[in-house]
Structures are given as structure tokens and as C-alpha cells.
Amino acid sequence: SECEIIDVALREPIELDESKLIPILLSVSPKGLDIFSIEEIEIWVSAMQSLVLSAEYRLRFEDGIDKNYLQEKVDSILNQETIIVEKVRKRKRSVIDLRPLIINLHIDNENDLIAHLSVGDRGNMRPDQLIEQMGLQDEYISVHRYKLHTLAP
């Protein structure tokens, strides 16, 4: 992933000068971590993770895949009105329609599948669920989340 949100509560207010604060945070963070922005959020706002609506993923078929075959799979999923699955959680069964959780699918110039999926409190679809519904679970696929869409806090 190249997009994460961290929600931090502080005991006392501090100056949010990114030019000063980012180097301090990076000095105590794992190597390779980049911090792109720091924003102050009012204490009454819900946890940041609860404001995430959707995510965009790049699914790369490491052994390659025929573009026409992949496009048929994309079209098949997008043309379905419903994708009903049964979930068993804590000994309770529930029926879920996954189709509204697929916001968009397309194939990019590198023959990667780009999936914009709903995540978070309003419904959650994982890339592995999508791949299973497309019948591609036997493919060797790397998944990279590259964008989060949130409600403005």
C-alpha cells in the first residue's frame, strides 16, 4: 500500500508545522515510510478509519493474462445486477450483495486490473473476494492499494 491513515490523539496541542513535524516523525518511523500530509482534526470527529469510503487497487497478474480474457471477466462482473454471497460469522449466516461494493473496474495500459472497491463501515469488499467472484483465484496476483477516498472530516 502507498496510502495509509493514522489517527493520533495527543495529550496537549502542538504546532502543526509540517516542515518541522514530518522530520521528527520520520526519525522514529520505519525506513521507507513517507509522510505526505498532517492535518488537525477536531476531537469530536469520528476515527479517521471510519471516514474511509473506498479504495483503489492495482491487481497485477504476475504470470501475465490475456487482455481479452480479462476484459470478458470484467464485463461479466460489471454486467451483473447482483452478486449474492452467504457469509457465516460467529455462527450467524447472512446474505450480502457484493455488486454495489464494486464501484469501478478497468484494465490499464500495463494489463493490470484497476479495482475501485467500497471499504469501511458502509460495506467492505476485499480484492481477494473480487478475484474469487471473477473466477481468477488460481492466478498469481499481487495487490497494491494506491488510493483511499474519504469523507471530509
PDB file of C-alpha atoms in Angstrom:
ATOM      1  CA  SER A   1       0.000   0.000   0.000  1.00  0.00           C
ATOM      2  CA  GLU A   2       1.092   3.535  -0.588  1.00  0.00           C
ATOM      3  CA  CYS A   3      -1.789   5.103   1.287  1.00  0.00           C
ATOM      4  CA  GLU A   4      -2.467   4.743   4.962  1.00  0.00           C
ATOM      5  CA  ILE A   5      -4.193   6.887   7.515  1.00  0.00           C
ATOM      6  CA  ILE A   6      -3.020   7.159  11.077  1.00  0.00           C
ATOM      7  CA  ASP A   7      -5.224   8.658  13.740  1.00  0.00           C
ATOM      8  CA  VAL A   8      -3.243  10.070  16.681  1.00  0.00           C
ATOM      9  CA  ALA A   9      -4.599  11.670  19.849  1.00  0.00           C
ATOM     10  CA  LEU A  10      -2.254  13.947  21.779  1.00  0.00           C
ATOM     11  CA  ARG A  11      -2.384  14.974  25.436  1.00  0.00           C
ATOM     12  CA  GLU A  12      -1.725  18.594  24.589  1.00  0.00           C
ATOM     13  CA  PRO A  13      -1.821  20.732  21.452  1.00  0.00           C
ATOM     14  CA  ILE A  14       1.337  21.087  19.387  1.00  0.00           C
ATOM     15  CA  GLU A  15       2.252  23.314  16.475  1.00  0.00           C
ATOM     16  CA  LEU A  16       1.458  21.516  13.219  1.00  0.00           C
ATOM     17  CA  ASP A  17       4.234  22.972  11.120  1.00  0.00           C
ATOM     18  CA  GLU A  18       4.772  20.118   8.629  1.00  0.00           C
ATOM     19  CA  SER A  19       8.300  21.296   7.807  1.00  0.00           C
ATOM     20  CA  LYS A  20       9.279  20.681  11.447  1.00  0.00           C
ATOM     21  CA  LEU A  21       6.986  17.837  12.452  1.00  0.00           C
ATOM     22  CA  ILE A  22       7.494  15.497   9.479  1.00  0.00           C
ATOM     23  CA  PRO A  23      11.283  15.148  10.031  1.00  0.00           C
ATOM     24  CA  ILE A  24      10.694  14.411  13.726  1.00  0.00           C
ATOM     25  CA  LEU A  25       8.115  11.731  12.923  1.00  0.00           C
ATOM     26  CA  LEU A  26      10.291  10.205  10.194  1.00  0.00           C
ATOM     27  CA  SER A  27      13.239   9.945  12.608  1.00  0.00           C
ATOM     28  CA  VAL A  28      11.246   7.479  14.740  1.00  0.00           C
ATOM     29  CA  SER A  29       9.359   5.726  11.922  1.00  0.00           C
ATOM     30  CA  PRO A  30      10.238   2.584   9.954  1.00  0.00           C
ATOM     31  CA  LYS A  31      12.558   3.111   6.966  1.00  0.00           C
ATOM     32  CA  GLY A  32      10.680   3.640   3.741  1.00  0.00           C
ATOM     33  CA  LEU A  33       7.721   5.384   5.358  1.00  0.00           C
ATOM     34  CA  ASP A  34       6.775   8.646   3.684  1.00  0.00           C
ATOM     35  CA  ILE A  35       4.507  11.230   5.306  1.00  0.00           C
ATOM     36  CA  PHE A  36       2.664  13.356   2.784  1.00  0.00           C
ATOM     37  CA  SER A  37       0.452  15.471   4.991  1.00  0.00           C
ATOM     38  CA  ILE A  38      -0.547  16.169   8.562  1.00  0.00           C
ATOM     39  CA  GLU A  39      -3.949  17.578   9.380  1.00  0.00           C
ATOM     40  CA  GLU A  40      -5.534  18.593  12.643  1.00  0.00           C
ATOM     41  CA  ILE A  41      -8.958  17.060  13.128  1.00  0.00           C
ATOM     42  CA  GLU A  42     -11.387  18.190  15.800  1.00  0.00           C
ATOM     43  CA  ILE A  43     -11.677  15.759  18.705  1.00  0.00           C
ATOM     44  CA  TRP A  44     -15.406  15.245  18.081  1.00  0.00           C
ATOM     45  CA  VAL A  45     -14.787  13.846  14.581  1.00  0.00           C
ATOM     46  CA  SER A  46     -15.094  10.075  14.218  1.00  0.00           C
ATOM     47  CA  ALA A  47     -11.954   7.980  13.957  1.00  0.00           C
ATOM     48  CA  MET A  48     -10.322   8.630  10.582  1.00  0.00           C
ATOM     49  CA  GLN A  49     -10.589   4.988   9.539  1.00  0.00           C
ATOM     50  CA  SER A  50     -14.381   5.230   9.866  1.00  0.00           C
ATOM     51  CA  LEU A  51     -14.372   8.047   7.291  1.00  0.00           C
ATOM     52  CA  VAL A  52     -12.836   5.866   4.555  1.00  0.00           C
ATOM     53  CA  LEU A  53     -15.428   5.182   1.846  1.00  0.00           C
ATOM     54  CA  SER A  54     -13.491   3.308  -0.806  1.00  0.00           C
ATOM     55  CA  ALA A  55     -10.064   2.265  -2.017  1.00  0.00           C
ATOM     56  CA  GLU A  56      -8.410   1.801  -5.386  1.00  0.00           C
ATOM     57  CA  TYR A  57      -6.244  -1.236  -6.014  1.00  0.00           C
ATOM     58  CA  ARG A  58      -3.862  -2.316  -8.757  1.00  0.00           C
ATOM     59  CA  LEU A  59      -4.041  -6.078  -9.297  1.00  0.00           C
ATOM     60  CA  ARG A  60      -1.076  -7.327 -11.299  1.00  0.00           C
ATOM     61  CA  PHE A  61      -1.178 -10.786 -12.877  1.00  0.00           C
ATOM     62  CA  GLU A  62       2.432 -11.802 -12.279  1.00  0.00           C
ATOM     63  CA  ASP A  63       2.391 -14.631 -14.833  1.00  0.00           C
ATOM     64  CA  GLY A  64       0.540 -12.492 -17.353  1.00  0.00           C
ATOM     65  CA  ILE A  65      -3.052 -12.838 -18.516  1.00  0.00           C
ATOM     66  CA  ASP A  66      -4.760 -12.487 -21.880  1.00  0.00           C
ATOM     67  CA  LYS A  67      -6.247  -8.991 -22.033  1.00  0.00           C
ATOM     68  CA  ASN A  68      -9.372 -10.120 -23.918  1.00  0.00           C
ATOM     69  CA  TYR A  69      -9.999 -12.890 -21.377  1.00  0.00           C
ATOM     70  CA  LEU A  70      -9.575 -10.430 -18.506  1.00  0.00           C
ATOM     71  CA  GLN A  71     -11.879  -7.913 -20.206  1.00  0.00           C
ATOM     72  CA  GLU A  72     -14.554 -10.634 -20.529  1.00  0.00           C
ATOM     73  CA  LYS A  73     -14.256 -11.256 -16.775  1.00  0.00           C
ATOM     74  CA  VAL A  74     -14.521  -7.522 -16.032  1.00  0.00           C
ATOM     75  CA  ASP A  75     -17.549  -7.124 -18.303  1.00  0.00           C
ATOM     76  CA  SER A  76     -19.214 -10.170 -16.773  1.00  0.00           C
ATOM     77  CA  ILE A  77     -18.875  -8.788 -13.229  1.00  0.00           C
ATOM     78  CA  LEU A  78     -19.934  -5.257 -14.166  1.00  0.00           C
ATOM     79  CA  ASN A  79     -22.982  -6.516 -16.091  1.00  0.00           C
ATOM     80  CA  GLN A  80     -24.339  -8.437 -13.111  1.00  0.00           C
ATOM     81  CA  GLU A  81     -27.113  -6.677 -11.218  1.00  0.00           C
ATOM     82  CA  THR A  82     -26.383  -8.631  -8.050  1.00  0.00           C
ATOM     83  CA  ILE A  83     -23.592 -10.829  -6.706  1.00  0.00           C
ATOM     84  CA  ILE A  84     -25.124 -12.646  -3.754  1.00  0.00           C
ATOM     85  CA  VAL A  85     -22.832 -14.426  -1.307  1.00  0.00           C
ATOM     86  CA  GLU A  86     -23.551 -16.069   2.009  1.00  0.00           C
ATOM     87  CA  LYS A  87     -21.380 -15.191   4.988  1.00  0.00           C
ATOM     88  CA  VAL A  88     -21.090 -17.097   8.241  1.00  0.00           C
ATOM     89  CA  ARG A  89     -19.848 -15.028  11.143  1.00  0.00           C
ATOM     90  CA  LYS A  90     -19.986 -16.007  14.792  1.00  0.00           C
ATOM     91  CA  ARG A  91     -22.335 -18.872  13.865  1.00  0.00           C
ATOM     92  CA  LYS A  92     -24.758 -16.487  12.155  1.00  0.00           C
ATOM     93  CA  ARG A  93     -25.474 -16.618   8.460  1.00  0.00           C
ATOM     94  CA  SER A  94     -26.101 -13.527   6.414  1.00  0.00           C
ATOM     95  CA  VAL A  95     -26.626 -12.858   2.739  1.00  0.00           C
ATOM     96  CA  ILE A  96     -24.718  -9.989   1.148  1.00  0.00           C
ATOM     97  CA  ASP A  97     -24.891  -8.425  -2.305  1.00  0.00           C
ATOM     98  CA  LEU A  98     -21.309  -7.638  -3.320  1.00  0.00           C
ATOM     99  CA  ARG A  99     -22.227  -5.880  -6.577  1.00  0.00           C
ATOM    100  CA  PRO A 100     -22.905  -2.427  -5.041  1.00  0.00           C
ATOM    101  CA  LEU A 101     -19.456  -2.640  -3.419  1.00  0.00           C
ATOM    102  CA  ILE A 102     -17.726  -2.694  -6.827  1.00  0.00           C
ATOM    103  CA  ILE A 103     -17.510   0.954  -7.822  1.00  0.00           C
ATOM    104  CA  ASN A 104     -15.435   0.518 -10.959  1.00  0.00           C
ATOM    105  CA  LEU A 105     -13.180  -1.977 -12.742  1.00  0.00           C
ATOM    106  CA  HIS A 106     -10.950  -1.412 -15.756  1.00  0.00           C
ATOM    107  CA  ILE A 107      -7.753  -2.675 -17.328  1.00  0.00           C
ATOM    108  CA  ASP A 108      -4.914  -0.193 -17.615  1.00  0.00           C
ATOM    109  CA  ASN A 109      -2.167   0.107 -20.254  1.00  0.00           C
ATOM    110  CA  GLU A 110       0.048  -2.330 -18.346  1.00  0.00           C
ATOM    111  CA  ASN A 111      -2.684  -5.015 -18.418  1.00  0.00           C
ATOM    112  CA  ASP A 112      -3.280  -4.593 -14.690  1.00  0.00           C
ATOM    113  CA  LEU A 113      -6.782  -4.721 -13.286  1.00  0.00           C
ATOM    114  CA  ILE A 114      -7.707  -1.472 -11.537  1.00  0.00           C
ATOM    115  CA  ALA A 115     -10.430  -2.016  -8.959  1.00  0.00           C
ATOM    116  CA  HIS A 116     -12.239   0.738  -7.083  1.00  0.00           C
ATOM    117  CA  LEU A 117     -13.980  -1.022  -4.189  1.00  0.00           C
ATOM    118  CA  SER A 118     -16.090   0.044  -1.251  1.00  0.00           C
ATOM    119  CA  VAL A 119     -14.405  -0.354   2.128  1.00  0.00           C
ATOM    120  CA  GLY A 120     -15.113   0.573   5.709  1.00  0.00           C
ATOM    121  CA  ASP A 121     -18.263   0.927   7.738  1.00  0.00           C
ATOM    122  CA  ARG A 122     -20.550   1.336   4.732  1.00  0.00           C
ATOM    123  CA  GLY A 123     -19.681  -2.034   3.213  1.00  0.00           C
ATOM    124  CA  ASN A 124     -16.420  -3.779   2.544  1.00  0.00           C
ATOM    125  CA  MET A 125     -15.129  -5.700  -0.429  1.00  0.00           C
ATOM    126  CA  ARG A 126     -11.613  -7.070  -0.461  1.00  0.00           C
ATOM    127  CA  PRO A 127      -9.624  -7.649  -3.662  1.00  0.00           C
ATOM    128  CA  ASP A 128      -9.471 -11.399  -2.924  1.00  0.00           C
ATOM    129  CA  GLN A 129     -13.286 -11.529  -2.875  1.00  0.00           C
ATOM    130  CA  LEU A 130     -13.378  -9.791  -6.254  1.00  0.00           C
ATOM    131  CA  ILE A 131     -10.825 -12.199  -7.717  1.00  0.00           C
ATOM    132  CA  GLU A 132     -12.832 -15.158  -6.426  1.00  0.00           C
ATOM    133  CA  GLN A 133     -16.057 -13.780  -7.941  1.00  0.00           C
ATOM    134  CA  MET A 134     -14.240 -13.323 -11.259  1.00  0.00           C
ATOM    135  CA  GLY A 135     -13.030 -16.947 -11.134  1.00  0.00           C
ATOM    136  CA  LEU A 136      -9.380 -15.869 -11.147  1.00  0.00           C
ATOM    137  CA  GLN A 137      -8.374 -17.224  -7.731  1.00  0.00           C
ATOM    138  CA  ASP A 138      -5.826 -19.624  -9.273  1.00  0.00           C
ATOM    139  CA  GLU A 139      -3.845 -16.747 -10.827  1.00  0.00           C
ATOM    140  CA  TYR A 140      -0.698 -15.417  -9.147  1.00  0.00           C
ATOM    141  CA  ILE A 141      -1.687 -11.830  -8.380  1.00  0.00           C
ATOM    142  CA  SER A 142      -0.001  -9.020  -6.483  1.00  0.00           C
ATOM    143  CA  VAL A 143      -2.302  -6.423  -4.965  1.00  0.00           C
ATOM    144  CA  HIS A 144      -1.318  -2.823  -4.332  1.00  0.00           C
ATOM    145  CA  ARG A 145      -3.656  -0.298  -2.715  1.00  0.00           C
ATOM    146  CA  TYR A 146      -2.756   3.122  -4.055  1.00  0.00           C
ATOM    147  CA  LYS A 147      -5.607   5.452  -3.130  1.00  0.00           C
ATOM    148  CA  LEU A 148      -8.155   5.965  -0.362  1.00  0.00           C
ATOM    149  CA  HIS A 149     -11.326   8.027  -0.733  1.00  0.00           C
ATOM    150  CA  THR A 150     -12.639   9.577   2.475  1.00  0.00           C
ATOM    151  CA  LEU A 151     -15.401  11.809   3.678  1.00  0.00           C
ATOM    152  CA  ALA A 152     -14.042  15.224   4.519  1.00  0.00           C
ATOM    153  CA  PRO A 153     -13.693  15.360   8.322  1.00  0.00           C
TER     154      PRO A 153
END
